[in-house]
Coordinates of C-alpha atoms and ligand atoms in Angstrom, one line a residue:
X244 CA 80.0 41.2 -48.4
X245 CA 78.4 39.8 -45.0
X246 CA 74.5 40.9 -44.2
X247 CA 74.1 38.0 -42.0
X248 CA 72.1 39.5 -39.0
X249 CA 74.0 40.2 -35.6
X250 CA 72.6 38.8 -32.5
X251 CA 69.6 40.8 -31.7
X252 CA 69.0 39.2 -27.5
X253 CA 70.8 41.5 -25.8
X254 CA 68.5 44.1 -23.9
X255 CA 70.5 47.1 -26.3
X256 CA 69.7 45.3 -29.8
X257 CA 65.9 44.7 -28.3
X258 CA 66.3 49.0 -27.5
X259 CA 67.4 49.9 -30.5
X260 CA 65.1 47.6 -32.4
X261 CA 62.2 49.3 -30.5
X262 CA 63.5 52.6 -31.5
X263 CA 63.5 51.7 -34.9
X264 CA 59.9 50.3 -35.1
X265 CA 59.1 53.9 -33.1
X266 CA 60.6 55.8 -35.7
X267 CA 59.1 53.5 -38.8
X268 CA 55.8 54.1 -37.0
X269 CA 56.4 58.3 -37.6
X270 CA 57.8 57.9 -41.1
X271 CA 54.6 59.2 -43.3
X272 CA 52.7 57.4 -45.8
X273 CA 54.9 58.4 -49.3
X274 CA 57.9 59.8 -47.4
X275 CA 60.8 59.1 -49.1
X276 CA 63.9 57.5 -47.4
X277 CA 67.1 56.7 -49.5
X278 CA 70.7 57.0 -49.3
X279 CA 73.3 59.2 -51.1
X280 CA 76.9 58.4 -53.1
X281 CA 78.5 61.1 -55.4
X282 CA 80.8 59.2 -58.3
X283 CA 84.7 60.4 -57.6
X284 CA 84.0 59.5 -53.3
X285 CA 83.1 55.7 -54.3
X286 CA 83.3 54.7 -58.3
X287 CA 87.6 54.5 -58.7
X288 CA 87.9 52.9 -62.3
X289 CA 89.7 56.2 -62.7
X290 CA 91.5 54.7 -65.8
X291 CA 89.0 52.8 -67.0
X292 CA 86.3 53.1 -70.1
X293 CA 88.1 56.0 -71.4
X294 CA 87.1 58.3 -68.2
X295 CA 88.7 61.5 -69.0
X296 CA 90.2 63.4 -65.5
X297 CA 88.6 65.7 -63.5
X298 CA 90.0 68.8 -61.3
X299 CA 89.9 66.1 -58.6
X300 CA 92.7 63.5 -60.4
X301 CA 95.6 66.0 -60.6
X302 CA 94.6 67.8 -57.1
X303 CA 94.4 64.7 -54.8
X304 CA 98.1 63.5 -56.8
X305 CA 99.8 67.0 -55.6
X306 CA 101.5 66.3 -52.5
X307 CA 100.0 67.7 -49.2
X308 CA 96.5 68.3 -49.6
X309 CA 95.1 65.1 -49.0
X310 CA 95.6 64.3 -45.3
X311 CA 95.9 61.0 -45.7
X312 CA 98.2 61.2 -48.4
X313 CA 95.1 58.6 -50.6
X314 CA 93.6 59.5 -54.0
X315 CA 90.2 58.3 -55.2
X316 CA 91.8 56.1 -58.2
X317 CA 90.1 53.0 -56.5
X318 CA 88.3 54.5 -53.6
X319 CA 85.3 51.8 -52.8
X320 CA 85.7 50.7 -56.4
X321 CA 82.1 50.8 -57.4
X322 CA 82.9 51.1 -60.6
X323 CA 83.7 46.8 -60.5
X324 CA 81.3 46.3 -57.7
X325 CA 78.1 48.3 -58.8
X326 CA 76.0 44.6 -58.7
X327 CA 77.0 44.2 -55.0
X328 CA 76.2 47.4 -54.2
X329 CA 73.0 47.4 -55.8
X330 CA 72.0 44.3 -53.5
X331 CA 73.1 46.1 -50.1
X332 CA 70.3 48.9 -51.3
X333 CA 67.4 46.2 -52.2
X334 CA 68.4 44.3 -48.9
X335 CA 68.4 47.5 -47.2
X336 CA 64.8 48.5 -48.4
X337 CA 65.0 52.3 -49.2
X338 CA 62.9 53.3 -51.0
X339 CA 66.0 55.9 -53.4
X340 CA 69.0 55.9 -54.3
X341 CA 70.6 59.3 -55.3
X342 CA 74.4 59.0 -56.9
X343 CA 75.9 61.2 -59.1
X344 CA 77.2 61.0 -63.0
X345 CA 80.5 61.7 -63.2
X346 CA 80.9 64.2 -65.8
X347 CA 84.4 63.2 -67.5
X348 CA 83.2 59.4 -67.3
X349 CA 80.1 60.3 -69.8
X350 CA 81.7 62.5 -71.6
X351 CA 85.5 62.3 -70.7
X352 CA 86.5 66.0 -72.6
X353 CA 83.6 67.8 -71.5
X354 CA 82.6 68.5 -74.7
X355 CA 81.1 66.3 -77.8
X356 CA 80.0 63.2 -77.9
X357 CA 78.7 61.2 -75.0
X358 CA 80.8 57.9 -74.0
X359 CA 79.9 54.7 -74.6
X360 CA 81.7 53.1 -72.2
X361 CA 80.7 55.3 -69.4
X362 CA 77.4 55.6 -70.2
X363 CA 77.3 51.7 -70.2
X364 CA 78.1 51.7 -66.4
X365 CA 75.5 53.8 -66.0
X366 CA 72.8 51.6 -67.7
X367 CA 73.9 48.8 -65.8
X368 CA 73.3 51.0 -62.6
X369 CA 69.6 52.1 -63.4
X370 CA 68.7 48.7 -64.8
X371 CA 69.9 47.6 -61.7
X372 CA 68.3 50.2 -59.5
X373 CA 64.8 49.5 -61.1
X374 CA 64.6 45.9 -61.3
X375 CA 65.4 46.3 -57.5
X376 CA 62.2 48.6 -57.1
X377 CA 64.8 51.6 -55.7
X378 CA 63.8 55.3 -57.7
X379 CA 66.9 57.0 -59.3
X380 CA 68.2 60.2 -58.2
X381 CA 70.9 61.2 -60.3
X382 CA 73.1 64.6 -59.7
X383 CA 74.4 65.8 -62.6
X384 CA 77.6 66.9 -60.9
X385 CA 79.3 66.3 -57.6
X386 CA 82.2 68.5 -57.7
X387 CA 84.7 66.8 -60.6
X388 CA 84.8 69.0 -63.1
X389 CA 86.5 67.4 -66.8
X390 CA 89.8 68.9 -66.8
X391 CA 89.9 69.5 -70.2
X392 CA 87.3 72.5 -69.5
X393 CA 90.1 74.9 -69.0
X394 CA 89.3 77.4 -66.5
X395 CA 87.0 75.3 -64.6
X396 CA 83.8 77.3 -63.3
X397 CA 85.6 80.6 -63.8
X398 CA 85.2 80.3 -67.7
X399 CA 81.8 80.8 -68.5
X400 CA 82.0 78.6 -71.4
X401 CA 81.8 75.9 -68.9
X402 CA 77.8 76.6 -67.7
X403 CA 77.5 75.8 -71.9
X404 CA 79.2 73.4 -71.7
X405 CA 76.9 71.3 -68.9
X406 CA 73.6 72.6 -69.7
X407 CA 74.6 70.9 -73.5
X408 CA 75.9 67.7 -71.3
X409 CA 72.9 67.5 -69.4
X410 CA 70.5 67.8 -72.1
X411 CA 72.7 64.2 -73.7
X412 CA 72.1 62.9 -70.5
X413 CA 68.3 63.5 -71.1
X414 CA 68.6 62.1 -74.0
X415 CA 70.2 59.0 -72.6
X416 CA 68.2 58.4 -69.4
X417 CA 65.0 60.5 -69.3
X418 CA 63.0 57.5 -69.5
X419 CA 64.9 56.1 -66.6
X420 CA 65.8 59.1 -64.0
X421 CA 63.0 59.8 -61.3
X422 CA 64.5 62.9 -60.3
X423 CA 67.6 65.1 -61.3
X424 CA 69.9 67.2 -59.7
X425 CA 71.6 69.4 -62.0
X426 CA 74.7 70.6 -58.9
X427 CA 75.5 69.1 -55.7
X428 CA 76.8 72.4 -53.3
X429 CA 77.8 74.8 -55.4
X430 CA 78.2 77.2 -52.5
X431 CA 81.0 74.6 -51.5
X432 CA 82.6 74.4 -54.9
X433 CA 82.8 78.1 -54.8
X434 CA 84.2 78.7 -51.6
X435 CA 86.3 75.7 -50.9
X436 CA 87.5 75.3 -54.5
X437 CA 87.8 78.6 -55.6
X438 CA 87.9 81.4 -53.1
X439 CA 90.2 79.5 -50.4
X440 CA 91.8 76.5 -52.6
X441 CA 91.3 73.9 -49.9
X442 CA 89.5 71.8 -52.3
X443 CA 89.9 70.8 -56.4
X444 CA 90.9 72.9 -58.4
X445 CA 92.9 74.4 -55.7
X446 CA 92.4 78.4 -56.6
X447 CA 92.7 80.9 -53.7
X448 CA 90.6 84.2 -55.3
X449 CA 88.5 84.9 -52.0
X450 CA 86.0 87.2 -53.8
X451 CA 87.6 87.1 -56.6
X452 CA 85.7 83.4 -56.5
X453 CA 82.0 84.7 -57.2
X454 CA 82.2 84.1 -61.3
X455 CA 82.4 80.5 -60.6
X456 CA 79.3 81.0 -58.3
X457 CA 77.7 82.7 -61.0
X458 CA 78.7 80.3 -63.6
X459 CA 77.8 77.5 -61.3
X460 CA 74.2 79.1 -61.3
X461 CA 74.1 79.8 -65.0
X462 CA 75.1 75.9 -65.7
X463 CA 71.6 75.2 -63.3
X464 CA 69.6 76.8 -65.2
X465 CA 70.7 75.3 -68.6
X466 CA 70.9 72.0 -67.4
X467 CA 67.0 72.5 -66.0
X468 CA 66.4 73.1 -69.5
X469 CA 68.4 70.9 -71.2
X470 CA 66.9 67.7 -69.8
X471 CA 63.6 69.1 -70.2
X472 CA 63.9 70.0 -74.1
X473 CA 64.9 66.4 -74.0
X474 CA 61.2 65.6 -72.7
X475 CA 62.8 63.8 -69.7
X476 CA 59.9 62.4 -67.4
X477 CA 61.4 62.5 -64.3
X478 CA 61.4 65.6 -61.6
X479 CA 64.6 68.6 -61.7
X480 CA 66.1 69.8 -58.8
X481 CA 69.0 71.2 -57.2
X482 CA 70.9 70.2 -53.8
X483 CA 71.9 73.7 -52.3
X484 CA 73.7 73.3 -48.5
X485 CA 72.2 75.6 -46.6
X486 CA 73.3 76.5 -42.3
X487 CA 71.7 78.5 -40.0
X488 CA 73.9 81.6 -39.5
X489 CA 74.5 83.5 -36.1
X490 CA 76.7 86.2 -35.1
X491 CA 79.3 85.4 -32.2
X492 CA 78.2 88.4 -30.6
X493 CA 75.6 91.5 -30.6
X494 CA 78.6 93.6 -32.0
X495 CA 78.3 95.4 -35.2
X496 CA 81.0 93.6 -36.9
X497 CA 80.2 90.3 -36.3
X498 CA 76.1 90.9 -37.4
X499 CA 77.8 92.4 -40.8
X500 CA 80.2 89.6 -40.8
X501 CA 77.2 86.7 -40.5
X502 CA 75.6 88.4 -42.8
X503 CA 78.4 88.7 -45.5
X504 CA 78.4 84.4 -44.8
X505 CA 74.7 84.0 -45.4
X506 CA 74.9 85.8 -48.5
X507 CA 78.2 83.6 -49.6
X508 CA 77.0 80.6 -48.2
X509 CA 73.4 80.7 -48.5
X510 CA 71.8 83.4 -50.0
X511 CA 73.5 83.9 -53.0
X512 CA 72.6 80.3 -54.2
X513 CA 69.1 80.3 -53.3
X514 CA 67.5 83.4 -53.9
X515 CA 69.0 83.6 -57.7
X516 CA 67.7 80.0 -58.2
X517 CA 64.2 80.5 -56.8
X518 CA 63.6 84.1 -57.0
X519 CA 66.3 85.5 -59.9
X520 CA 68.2 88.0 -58.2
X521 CA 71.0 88.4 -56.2
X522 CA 71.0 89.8 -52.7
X523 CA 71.7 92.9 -51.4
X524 CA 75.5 92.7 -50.1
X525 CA 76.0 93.9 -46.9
X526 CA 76.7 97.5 -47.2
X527 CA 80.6 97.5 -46.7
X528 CA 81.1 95.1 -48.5
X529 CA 79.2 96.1 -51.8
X530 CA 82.5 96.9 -53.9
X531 CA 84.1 93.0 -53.4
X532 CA 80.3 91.5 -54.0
X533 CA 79.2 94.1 -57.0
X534 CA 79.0 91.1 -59.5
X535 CA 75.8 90.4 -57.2
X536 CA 74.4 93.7 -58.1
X537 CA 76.1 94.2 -62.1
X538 CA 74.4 91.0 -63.5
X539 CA 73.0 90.9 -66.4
X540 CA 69.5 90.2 -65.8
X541 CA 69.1 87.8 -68.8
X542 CA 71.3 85.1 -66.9
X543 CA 68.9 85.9 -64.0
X544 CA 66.1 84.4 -66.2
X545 CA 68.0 81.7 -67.2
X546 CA 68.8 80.8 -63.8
X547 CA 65.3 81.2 -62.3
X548 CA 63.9 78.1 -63.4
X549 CA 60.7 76.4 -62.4
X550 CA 62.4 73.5 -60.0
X551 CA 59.9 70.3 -59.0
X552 CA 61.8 70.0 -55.7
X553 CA 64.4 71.7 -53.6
X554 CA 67.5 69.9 -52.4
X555 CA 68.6 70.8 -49.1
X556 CA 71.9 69.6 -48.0
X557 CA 71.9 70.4 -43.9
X558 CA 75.1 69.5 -41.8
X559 CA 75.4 72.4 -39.0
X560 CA 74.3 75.7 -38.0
X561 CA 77.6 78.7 -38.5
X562 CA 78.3 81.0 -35.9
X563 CA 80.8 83.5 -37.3
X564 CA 82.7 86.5 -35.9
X565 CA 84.4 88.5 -37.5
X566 CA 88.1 89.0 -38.9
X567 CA 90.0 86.8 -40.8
X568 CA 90.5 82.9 -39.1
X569 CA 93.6 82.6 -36.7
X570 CA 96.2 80.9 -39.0
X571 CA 95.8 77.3 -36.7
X572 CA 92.3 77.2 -38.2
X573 CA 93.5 76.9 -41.8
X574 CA 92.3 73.5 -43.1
X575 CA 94.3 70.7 -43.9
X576 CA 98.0 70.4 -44.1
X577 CA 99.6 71.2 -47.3
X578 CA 102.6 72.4 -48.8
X579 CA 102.9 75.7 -50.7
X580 CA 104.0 78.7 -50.3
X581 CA 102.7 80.8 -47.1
X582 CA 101.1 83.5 -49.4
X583 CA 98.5 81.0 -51.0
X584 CA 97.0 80.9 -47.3
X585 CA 94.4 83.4 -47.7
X586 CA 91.2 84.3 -45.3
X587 CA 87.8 85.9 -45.5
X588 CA 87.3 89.1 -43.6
X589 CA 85.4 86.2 -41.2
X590 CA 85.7 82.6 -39.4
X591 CA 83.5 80.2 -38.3
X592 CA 83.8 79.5 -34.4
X593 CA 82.5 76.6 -32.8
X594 CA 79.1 75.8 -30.9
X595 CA 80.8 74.7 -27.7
X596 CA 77.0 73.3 -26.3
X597 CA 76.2 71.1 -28.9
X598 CA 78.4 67.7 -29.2
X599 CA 79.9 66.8 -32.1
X600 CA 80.6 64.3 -35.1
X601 CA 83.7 62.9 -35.8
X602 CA 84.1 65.6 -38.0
X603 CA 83.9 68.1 -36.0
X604 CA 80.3 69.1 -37.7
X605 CA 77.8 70.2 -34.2
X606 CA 75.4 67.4 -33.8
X607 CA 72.4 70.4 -34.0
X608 CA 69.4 68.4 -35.0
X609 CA 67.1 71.7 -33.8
X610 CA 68.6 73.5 -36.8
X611 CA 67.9 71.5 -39.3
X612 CA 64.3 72.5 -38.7
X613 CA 65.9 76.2 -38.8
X614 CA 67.2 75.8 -41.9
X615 CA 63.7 74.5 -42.9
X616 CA 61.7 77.5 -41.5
X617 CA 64.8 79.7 -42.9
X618 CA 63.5 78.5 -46.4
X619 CA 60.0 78.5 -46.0
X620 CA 60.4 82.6 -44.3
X621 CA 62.7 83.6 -47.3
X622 CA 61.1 82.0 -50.5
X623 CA 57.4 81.4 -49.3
X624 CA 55.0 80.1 -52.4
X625 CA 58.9 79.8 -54.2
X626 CA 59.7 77.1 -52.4
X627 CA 59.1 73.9 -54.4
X628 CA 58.7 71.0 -52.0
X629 CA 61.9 70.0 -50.4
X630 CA 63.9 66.6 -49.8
X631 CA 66.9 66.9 -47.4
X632 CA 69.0 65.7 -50.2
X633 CA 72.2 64.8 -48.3
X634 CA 72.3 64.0 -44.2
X635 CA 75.0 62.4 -41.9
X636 CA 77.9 62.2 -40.1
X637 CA 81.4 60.5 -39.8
X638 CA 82.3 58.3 -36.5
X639 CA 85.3 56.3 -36.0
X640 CA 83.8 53.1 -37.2
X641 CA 86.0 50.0 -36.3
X642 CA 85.1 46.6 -36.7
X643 CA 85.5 44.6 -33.3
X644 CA 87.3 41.5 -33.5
X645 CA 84.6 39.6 -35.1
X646 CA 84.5 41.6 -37.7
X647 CA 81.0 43.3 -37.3
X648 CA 81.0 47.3 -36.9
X649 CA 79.2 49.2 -34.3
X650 CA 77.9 52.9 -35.1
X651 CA 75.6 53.7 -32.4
X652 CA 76.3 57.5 -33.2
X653 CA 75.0 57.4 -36.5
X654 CA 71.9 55.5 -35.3
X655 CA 71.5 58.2 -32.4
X656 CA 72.2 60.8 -35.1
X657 CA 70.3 59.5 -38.2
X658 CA 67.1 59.0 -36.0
X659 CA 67.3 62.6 -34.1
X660 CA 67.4 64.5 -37.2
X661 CA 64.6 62.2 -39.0
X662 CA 62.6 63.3 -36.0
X663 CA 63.6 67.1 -36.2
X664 CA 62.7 67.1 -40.1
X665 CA 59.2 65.7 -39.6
X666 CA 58.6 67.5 -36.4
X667 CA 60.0 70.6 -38.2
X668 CA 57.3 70.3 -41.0
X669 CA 54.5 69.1 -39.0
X670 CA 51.5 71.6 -37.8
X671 CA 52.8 73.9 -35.6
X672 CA 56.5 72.9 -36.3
X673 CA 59.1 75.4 -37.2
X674 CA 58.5 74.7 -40.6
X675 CA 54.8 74.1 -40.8
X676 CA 54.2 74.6 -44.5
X677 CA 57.0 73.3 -46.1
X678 CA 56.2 70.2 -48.2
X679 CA 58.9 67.9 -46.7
X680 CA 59.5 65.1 -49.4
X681 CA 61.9 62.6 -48.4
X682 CA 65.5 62.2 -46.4
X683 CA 68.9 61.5 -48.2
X684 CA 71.2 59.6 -45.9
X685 CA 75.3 60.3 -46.3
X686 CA 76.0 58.2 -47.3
X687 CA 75.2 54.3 -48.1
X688 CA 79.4 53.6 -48.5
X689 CA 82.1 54.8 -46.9
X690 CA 84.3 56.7 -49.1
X691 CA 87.0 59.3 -50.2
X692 CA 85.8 62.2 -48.4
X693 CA 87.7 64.7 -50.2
X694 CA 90.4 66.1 -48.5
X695 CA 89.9 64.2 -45.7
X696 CA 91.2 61.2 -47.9
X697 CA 90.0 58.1 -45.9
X698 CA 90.1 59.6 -42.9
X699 CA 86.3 59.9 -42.2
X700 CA 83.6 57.3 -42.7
X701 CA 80.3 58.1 -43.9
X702 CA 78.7 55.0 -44.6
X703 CA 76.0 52.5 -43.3
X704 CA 78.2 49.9 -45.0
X705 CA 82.0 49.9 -43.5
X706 CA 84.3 49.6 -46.5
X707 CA 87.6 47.8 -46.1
X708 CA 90.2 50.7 -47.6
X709 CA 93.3 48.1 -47.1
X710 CA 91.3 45.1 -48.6
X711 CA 92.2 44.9 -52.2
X712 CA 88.5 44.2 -52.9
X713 CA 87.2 46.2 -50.6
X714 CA 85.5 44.4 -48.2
X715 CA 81.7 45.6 -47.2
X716 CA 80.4 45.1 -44.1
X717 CA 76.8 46.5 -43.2
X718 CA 77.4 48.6 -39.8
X719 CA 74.5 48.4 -37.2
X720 CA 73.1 51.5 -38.2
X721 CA 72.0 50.0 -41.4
X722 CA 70.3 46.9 -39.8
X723 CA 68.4 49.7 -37.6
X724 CA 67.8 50.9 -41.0
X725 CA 66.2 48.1 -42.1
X726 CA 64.2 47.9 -39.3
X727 CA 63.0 51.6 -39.4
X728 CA 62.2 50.4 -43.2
X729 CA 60.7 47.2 -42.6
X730 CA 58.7 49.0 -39.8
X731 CA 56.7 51.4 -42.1
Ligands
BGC135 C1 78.7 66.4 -49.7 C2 79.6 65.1 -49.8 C3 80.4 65.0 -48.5 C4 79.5 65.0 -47.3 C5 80.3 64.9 -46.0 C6 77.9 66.2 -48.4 O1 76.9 67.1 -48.2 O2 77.9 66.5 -50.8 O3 80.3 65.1 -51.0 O4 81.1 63.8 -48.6 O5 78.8 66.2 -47.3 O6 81.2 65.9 -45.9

């Protein structure tokens, strides 16, 4: 690990030094900055303390659907480097760190008693954390689900399963957690994982998929209470990814089609957890969606549960049209038969005026403040005050032949949606109103980014994939971090 400075004479380091101090200057007294990790994109150790597998292991080992053909068994290898990486957060001066617990790591059958070993790594990562003055964020899950659950999200014995996990957790930490998350995305989970099988475990139901939404939502609400009957002391949440939604056109299909996505990709998620109910389908579609209106309202209670904050995970706006996605547009290679290819009665086309990530993600700062005011219009006095739990972009990132790495995209990007958040929440902002707690930055590492394998860097801190230890280099963007930081 190098986090010797880099030469800050030249007229850009002096620019982007001033920005930084500009920026640092903005940041409000008590506004949180920290960055984010999730455990199966950095930890590796996949073998080791007894972790049991997750839908993850077994998915990124069938052949095709990485597109780098990589697995996470090592990815940054956190797991044996957890004390370096808790100095590049002190040195970096945030003020949180949010991570996640890997499920089948504590408790490696998803069932029973917790893990020593596992819960052992995560000691030493909160004693770490808090000698270092950074708060704890923990997210309960991050998308790898123990295998052993059979059935995954679609069995509901699984919600019972994590709301009795996260009350052991409680048990464990609560005198060390600041603030929980009970699910990272589970719109994601839902759609990628189980309705179009891009992602782990890999099923293609389409709406055949909403049970493991459902599930997902039920599993919230017990593990709100579950750490809470455990008298934990720190603040429960949940990080819900939320985008803007636009039709492609004024035509009647494609305003029913954006509003069959905000319901899948926004709607469902937040209105059950902040106002228990489901809602409304759009009308044609109210056959595929009738789980929304059949639930039993009990769960709805369950899954209504006073929250302390809101996580909102903000990439991009969506601009759909509708019918099903032209088969080009079908995600990353894989093998399998041509049937499993399935498609919503919708797509997602692209915002041609807005530049974009190396992801492809629009660079769409403006929204971001949309998505706020979206929140504050649909949920009003139910909307617990929010932190932008997860926020970033991927780049290219190579080091140059000295070895340092250059990201003056993510600087450009990181700073123009800090901006957009507090200009968003400020007095006459788009958002005026909503209690705007802190910024999560995707991510401190570079890591496995799902099926993108390797392929797409996250991190303030360059990771060397090839480099049997895994080299660490700090990229510009987090000494401008430091600055910002220092700058407060
Ligand atoms: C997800 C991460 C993912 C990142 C970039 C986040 O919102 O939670 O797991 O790596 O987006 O795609």
């Amino acid at each position: 690990m190098s986090t010797k400075p880099v030469n800050s004479n030249t007229p850009a380091a002096r620019a982007w030094e001033h920005r930084a101090a500009e920026l640092g200057d903005r940041l409000p007294g008590g506004f949180v900055v920290g960055t984010a990790t999730s455990a199966f994109q950095i930890e590796g150790g996949a073998r080791e303390g007894g972790r049991g597998e997750s839908s993850w292991d077994p998915f990124t080992a069938a052949a095709g659907r990485i597109r780098d053909g990589s697995n996470a068994s090592v990815a940054a290898d956190h797991f044996n480097r957890v004390d370096d990486d808790v100095v590049l957060l002190r040195e970096l001066g945030g003020d949180a760190y949010r991570f996640s617990l890997a499920w089948s790591r504590v408790q490696p059958d998803g069932r029973g008693a917790l893990s020593r070993a596992g819960l052992a790594f995560y000691d030493r990562l909160l004693d770490g954390l808090l000698a270092a003055g950074i708060s704890p964020m923990a997210t309960l899950y991050h998308w790898d689900t123990p295998l052993k659950l059979r059935g995954g999200w679609l069995n509901r014995d699984t919600a019972m399963r994590f709301g009795d996990y996260a009350h052991l957790l409680g048990e464990a930490f609560g005198d060390r957690i600041d603030s929980w998350v009970t699910l990272n995305e589970p719109a994601t989970v839902t759609l990628n994982g189980y309705a179009l099988g891009t992602d782990a475990p890999g099923e293609a139901r389409l709406f055949g998929a909403l049970p493991a939404a459902h599930h997902q939502l039920l599993a919230h609400g017990l593990a709100v209470q579950g750490p809470r009957a455990a008298d934990v002391r720190g603040e429960i949440g949940i990080a819900n990814v939320h985008s803007p939604v636009q039709a492609a056109s004024g035509r009647e299909a494609d305003e029913v089609a954006a509003a069959l996505f905000d319901v899948l990709h926004n709607r469902m998620y937040a209105d059950a957890v902040l106002l228990g109910r489901y809602p409304e389908p759009p009308e044609p579609y109210a056959v595929p969606l009738r789980l929304l209106l059949e639930t039993d309202p009990e769960d709805l209670r369950t899954i209504r549960q006073p929250l302390d904050f809101y996580g909102l995970n903000y990439v991009q706006p969506s601009r759909i049209k509708a019918g099903p996605a032209p088969v080009t547009a079908q995600g990353p290679p894989r093998d399998g038969p041509a049937e499993t290819v399935v498609a919503f009665p919708f797509h997602v086309i692209p915002f041609r005026e807005f530049p974009v990530t190396g992801a492809g993600a629009a660079i769409a700062p403006e929204y971001l403040g949309v998505a706020l005011g979206e929140l504050r219009d649909r949920y009003g006095d139910d909307l617990p005050p929010v932190y932008i739990t997860a926020g970033g972009a991927s780049f290219p990132d190579l080091a140059d032949k000295w070895g340092a790495v250059h990201d003056p995209a993510r600087i450009d990007y990181l700073a123009e949606h800090l901006t957009a958040a507090l200009a968003a929440v400020a007095p006459g902002g788009p958002a005026a109103g909503v209690t705007l707690r802190g910024y999560f930055i995707w991510s401190l590492l570079d890591s496995f980014e799902w099926t993108a394998g390797y392929t797409r860097r996250f991190g303030l801190v360059h990771v060397d994939f090839l480099d049997g230890t895994r080299t660490r280099t700090p990229k510009s963007s987090y000494r401008w971090l430091q600055k910002v930081l220092a700058a407060r």
